Amino acid sequence: MLTINRFCLLLSQRGYATGASTFRAADIIIKKTESGSSKPDPDKLVFGASFADHMLTIKHTTANGWEKPVIEPLRDLAIHPAAKVLHYAAELFEGMKAYRGYDGKIRLFRPDLNMKRMLNTAERSVLPTFDGNELLECIKKLVQVDADWVPRSKSSTLYIRPTLIGTEPQLGVAASSESLLFVITGPVGPYYPTGFKPVSLLADTVHCRAFPGGMGAYKAGSNYGPTIYVNKMAQAQGCQQVLWLYGEKRYVTEVGTMNVFMCLKNKKGGVEIVTPPLDGLILPGVTRQSILDLGRTWKDITVSERSITMDELLEAQQNNSLLEMFGSGTAAIVCPIERIVYEGKSYDLATMNKGAPLTNRFHDEIVDIQFGRKPSKWTVDVI
């Protein structure tokens, strides 16, 4: 398994602007639709079910490199049934949001981290790389074209899904010589229909989300499909998500599709925020990094990236030193955890005993930045 220092070094050495051949935002071709779709009620949005009028597409071939970016009306993709993405999961994606602030401005939140992670995953997946700055400029233009789709709401946003797939029609396990990068967007409400309410977890001891040397640290679709089965198992036991464990010592790794944080009372009476380290099993989440960065500026808590086992977690729960536990991610921001089902037993957590003050504090700080109520270098203006 990679050590945290070595893994972080590898990530830090890969910026989101590469020297590889790339497309240019200045060359973008815009084809606007003549009749747009009606927009849904921002207070009744289902996550990922509504889409804006336009999409961004950029084709790539090994022989000719990247073509010019095109913003065009949203449409179905036409790919050959032998396309590598359909057989060997030659695919990756990102998840971002555009926020309409209290002042009417539209902003992105730390998009440089999304670009960096997307390029890391493209390299690992042997899909074509590009200059992340150029894709970011293309995304900004796409959001500008569909600016009316960014909800005027405090709880809804425009979700942005950049995706890169291998489209070469050839049935062989090899790098794809043809690829398609596309970006779709759509207005979304809360990821969980219940909103900011605590969830229960099934701590699974049989299935594995990630392993050393695998793809756990990368945002590839192949990481997510296999988890659906286990999530159905969790739902059958009255849980909303899975607490993913790893190895004989059952290290706590992630929660569903989110990073995980535990708020602990240490022996001196202080508060420590703990999350598993980026050791190759953990996705380097944008919200995760933001929580770490914020927490390190607060003098009343200590922030730690260290491994923690299920036994240690339950010991903390039983001796009342586990104050709160929550998941984090772009879709949900933070999600409090109130119960864990493990080896047939149910363990109630103290998260909501006092209203989850730390979870709420992180949530409010991040939301204030995203919606422009608090100035920050983390936001990028679109309009």
PDB file of N, CA, C and O in Angstrom, residues 335-363:
ATOM      1  N   CYS A 335     -22.865  14.890   5.363  1.00  0.00           N
ATOM      2  CA  CYS A 335     -24.039  14.101   5.721  1.00  0.00           C
ATOM      3  C   CYS A 335     -23.800  13.442   7.081  1.00  0.00           C
ATOM      4  O   CYS A 335     -22.917  12.580   7.215  1.00  0.00           O
ATOM      5  N   PRO A 336     -24.546  13.834   8.114  1.00  0.00           N
ATOM      6  CA  PRO A 336     -24.337  13.255   9.448  1.00  0.00           C
ATOM      7  C   PRO A 336     -24.717  11.783   9.503  1.00  0.00           C
ATOM      8  O   PRO A 336     -25.624  11.328   8.799  1.00  0.00           O
ATOM      9  N   ILE A 337     -24.015  11.034  10.346  1.00  0.00           N
ATOM     10  CA  ILE A 337     -24.236   9.593  10.504  1.00  0.00           C
ATOM     11  C   ILE A 337     -24.675   9.327  11.941  1.00  0.00           C
ATOM     12  O   ILE A 337     -24.005   9.741  12.895  1.00  0.00           O
ATOM     13  N   GLU A 338     -25.808   8.646  12.100  1.00  0.00           N
ATOM     14  CA  GLU A 338     -26.354   8.433  13.444  1.00  0.00           C
ATOM     15  C   GLU A 338     -26.325   6.978  13.909  1.00  0.00           C
ATOM     16  O   GLU A 338     -26.504   6.713  15.098  1.00  0.00           O
ATOM     17  N   ARG A 339     -26.091   6.025  12.984  1.00  0.00           N
ATOM     18  CA  ARG A 339     -26.167   4.617  13.394  1.00  0.00           C
ATOM     19  C   ARG A 339     -25.334   3.767  12.454  1.00  0.00           C
ATOM     20  O   ARG A 339     -25.236   4.038  11.257  1.00  0.00           O
ATOM     21  N   ILE A 340     -24.712   2.719  13.025  1.00  0.00           N
ATOM     22  CA  ILE A 340     -23.946   1.748  12.241  1.00  0.00           C
ATOM     23  C   ILE A 340     -24.424   0.351  12.588  1.00  0.00           C
ATOM     24  O   ILE A 340     -24.550   0.002  13.770  1.00  0.00           O
ATOM     25  N   VAL A 341     -24.702  -0.445  11.567  1.00  0.00           N
ATOM     26  CA  VAL A 341     -25.027  -1.867  11.750  1.00  0.00           C
ATOM     27  C   VAL A 341     -23.774  -2.655  11.408  1.00  0.00           C
ATOM     28  O   VAL A 341     -23.240  -2.547  10.294  1.00  0.00           O
ATOM     29  N   TYR A 342     -23.289  -3.453  12.357  1.00  0.00           N
ATOM     30  CA  TYR A 342     -22.019  -4.159  12.190  1.00  0.00           C
ATOM     31  C   TYR A 342     -22.121  -5.536  12.827  1.00  0.00           C
ATOM     32  O   TYR A 342     -22.441  -5.667  14.009  1.00  0.00           O
ATOM     33  N   GLU A 343     -21.879  -6.553  12.035  1.00  0.00           N
ATOM     34  CA  GLU A 343     -21.926  -7.946  12.485  1.00  0.00           C
ATOM     35  C   GLU A 343     -23.217  -8.257  13.231  1.00  0.00           C
ATOM     36  O   GLU A 343     -23.218  -8.891  14.289  1.00  0.00           O
ATOM     37  N   GLY A 344     -24.316  -7.789  12.685  1.00  0.00           N
ATOM     38  CA  GLY A 344     -25.629  -8.108  13.227  1.00  0.00           C
ATOM     39  C   GLY A 344     -26.084  -7.241  14.381  1.00  0.00           C
ATOM     40  O   GLY A 344     -27.202  -7.393  14.869  1.00  0.00           O
ATOM     41  N   LYS A 345     -25.230  -6.322  14.831  1.00  0.00           N
ATOM     42  CA  LYS A 345     -25.594  -5.439  15.940  1.00  0.00           C
ATOM     43  C   LYS A 345     -25.727  -3.999  15.455  1.00  0.00           C
ATOM     44  O   LYS A 345     -25.045  -3.584  14.517  1.00  0.00           O
ATOM     45  N   SER A 346     -26.604  -3.256  16.118  1.00  0.00           N
ATOM     46  CA  SER A 346     -26.825  -1.856  15.775  1.00  0.00           C
ATOM     47  C   SER A 346     -26.202  -0.963  16.837  1.00  0.00           C
ATOM     48  O   SER A 346     -26.423  -1.155  18.037  1.00  0.00           O
ATOM     49  N   TYR A 347     -25.403   0.007  16.378  1.00  0.00           N
ATOM     50  CA  TYR A 347     -24.714   0.910  17.289  1.00  0.00           C
ATOM     51  C   TYR A 347     -25.191   2.344  17.024  1.00  0.00           C
ATOM     52  O   TYR A 347     -25.001   2.872  15.924  1.00  0.00           O
ATOM     53  N   ASP A 348     -25.807   2.941  18.007  1.00  0.00           N
ATOM     54  CA  ASP A 348     -26.256   4.328  17.895  1.00  0.00           C
ATOM     55  C   ASP A 348     -25.091   5.265  18.206  1.00  0.00           C
ATOM     56  O   ASP A 348     -24.393   5.099  19.207  1.00  0.00           O
ATOM     57  N   LEU A 349     -24.901   6.254  17.340  1.00  0.00           N
ATOM     58  CA  LEU A 349     -23.824   7.214  17.521  1.00  0.00           C
ATOM     59  C   LEU A 349     -24.348   8.493  18.171  1.00  0.00           C
ATOM     60  O   LEU A 349     -25.539   8.786  18.123  1.00  0.00           O
ATOM     61  N   ALA A 350     -23.424   9.266  18.704  1.00  0.00           N
ATOM     62  CA  ALA A 350     -23.805  10.481  19.430  1.00  0.00           C
ATOM     63  C   ALA A 350     -23.938  11.703  18.522  1.00  0.00           C
ATOM     64  O   ALA A 350     -24.179  12.808  19.006  1.00  0.00           O
ATOM     65  N   THR A 351     -23.821  11.493  17.205  1.00  0.00           N
ATOM     66  CA  THR A 351     -23.761  12.607  16.253  1.00  0.00           C
ATOM     67  C   THR A 351     -24.840  13.661  16.485  1.00  0.00           C
ATOM     68  O   THR A 351     -24.573  14.870  16.526  1.00  0.00           O
ATOM     69  N   MET A 352     -26.085  13.206  16.641  1.00  0.00           N
ATOM     70  CA  MET A 352     -27.199  14.159  16.716  1.00  0.00           C
ATOM     71  C   MET A 352     -27.604  14.524  18.143  1.00  0.00           C
ATOM     72  O   MET A 352     -28.576  15.255  18.340  1.00  0.00           O
ATOM     73  N   ASN A 353     -26.863  14.028  19.131  1.00  0.00           N
ATOM     74  CA  ASN A 353     -27.233  14.309  20.526  1.00  0.00           C
ATOM     75  C   ASN A 353     -27.282  15.805  20.829  1.00  0.00           C
ATOM     76  O   ASN A 353     -28.123  16.279  21.588  1.00  0.00           O
ATOM     77  N   LYS A 354     -26.358  16.540  20.218  1.00  0.00           N
ATOM     78  CA  LYS A 354     -26.310  17.992  20.414  1.00  0.00           C
ATOM     79  C   LYS A 354     -26.510  18.738  19.102  1.00  0.00           C
ATOM     80  O   LYS A 354     -26.099  19.893  18.963  1.00  0.00           O
ATOM     81  N   GLY A 355     -27.132  18.034  18.135  1.00  0.00           N
ATOM     82  CA  GLY A 355     -27.426  18.682  16.855  1.00  0.00           C
ATOM     83  C   GLY A 355     -26.276  18.724  15.879  1.00  0.00           C
ATOM     84  O   GLY A 355     -26.301  19.520  14.937  1.00  0.00           O
ATOM     85  N   ALA A 356     -25.254  17.887  16.070  1.00  0.00           N
ATOM     86  CA  ALA A 356     -24.104  17.799  15.149  1.00  0.00           C
ATOM     87  C   ALA A 356     -23.468  19.164  14.899  1.00  0.00           C
ATOM     88  O   ALA A 356     -23.388  19.633  13.761  1.00  0.00           O
ATOM     89  N   PRO A 357     -22.996  19.843  15.942  1.00  0.00           N
ATOM     90  CA  PRO A 357     -22.474  21.205  15.762  1.00  0.00           C
ATOM     91  C   PRO A 357     -21.282  21.312  14.821  1.00  0.00           C
ATOM     92  O   PRO A 357     -21.201  22.258  14.026  1.00  0.00           O
ATOM     93  N   LEU A 358     -20.345  20.360  14.873  1.00  0.00           N
ATOM     94  CA  LEU A 358     -19.188  20.440  13.987  1.00  0.00           C
ATOM     95  C   LEU A 358     -19.562  20.138  12.540  1.00  0.00           C
ATOM     96  O   LEU A 358     -19.081  20.797  11.610  1.00  0.00           O
ATOM     97  N   THR A 359     -20.418  19.143  12.350  1.00  0.00           N
ATOM     98  CA  THR A 359     -20.885  18.829  10.998  1.00  0.00           C
ATOM     99  C   THR A 359     -21.568  20.048  10.391  1.00  0.00           C
ATOM    100  O   THR A 359     -21.309  20.418   9.237  1.00  0.00           O
ATOM    101  N   ASN A 360     -22.429  20.682  11.166  1.00  0.00           N
ATOM    102  CA  ASN A 360     -23.128  21.878  10.695  1.00  0.00           C
ATOM    103  C   ASN A 360     -22.164  23.034  10.462  1.00  0.00           C
ATOM    104  O   ASN A 360     -22.347  23.821   9.520  1.00  0.00           O
ATOM    105  N   ARG A 361     -21.161  23.136  11.295  1.00  0.00           N
ATOM    106  CA  ARG A 361     -20.192  24.227  11.146  1.00  0.00           C
ATOM    107  C   ARG A 361     -19.438  24.112   9.822  1.00  0.00           C
ATOM    108  O   ARG A 361     -19.279  25.112   9.101  1.00  0.00           O
ATOM    109  N   PHE A 362     -18.981  22.904   9.502  1.00  0.00           N
ATOM    110  CA  PHE A 362     -18.314  22.692   8.220  1.00  0.00           C
ATOM    111  C   PHE A 362     -19.273  22.966   7.063  1.00  0.00           C
ATOM    112  O   PHE A 362     -18.917  23.611   6.067  1.00  0.00           O
ATOM    113  N   HIS A 363     -20.494  22.461   7.175  1.00  0.00           N
ATOM    114  CA  HIS A 363     -21.499  22.661   6.130  1.00  0.00           C
ATOM    115  C   HIS A 363     -21.720  24.149   5.883  1.00  0.00           C
ATOM    116  O   HIS A 363     -21.677  24.625   4.731  1.00  0.00           O
TER     117      HIS A 363
END
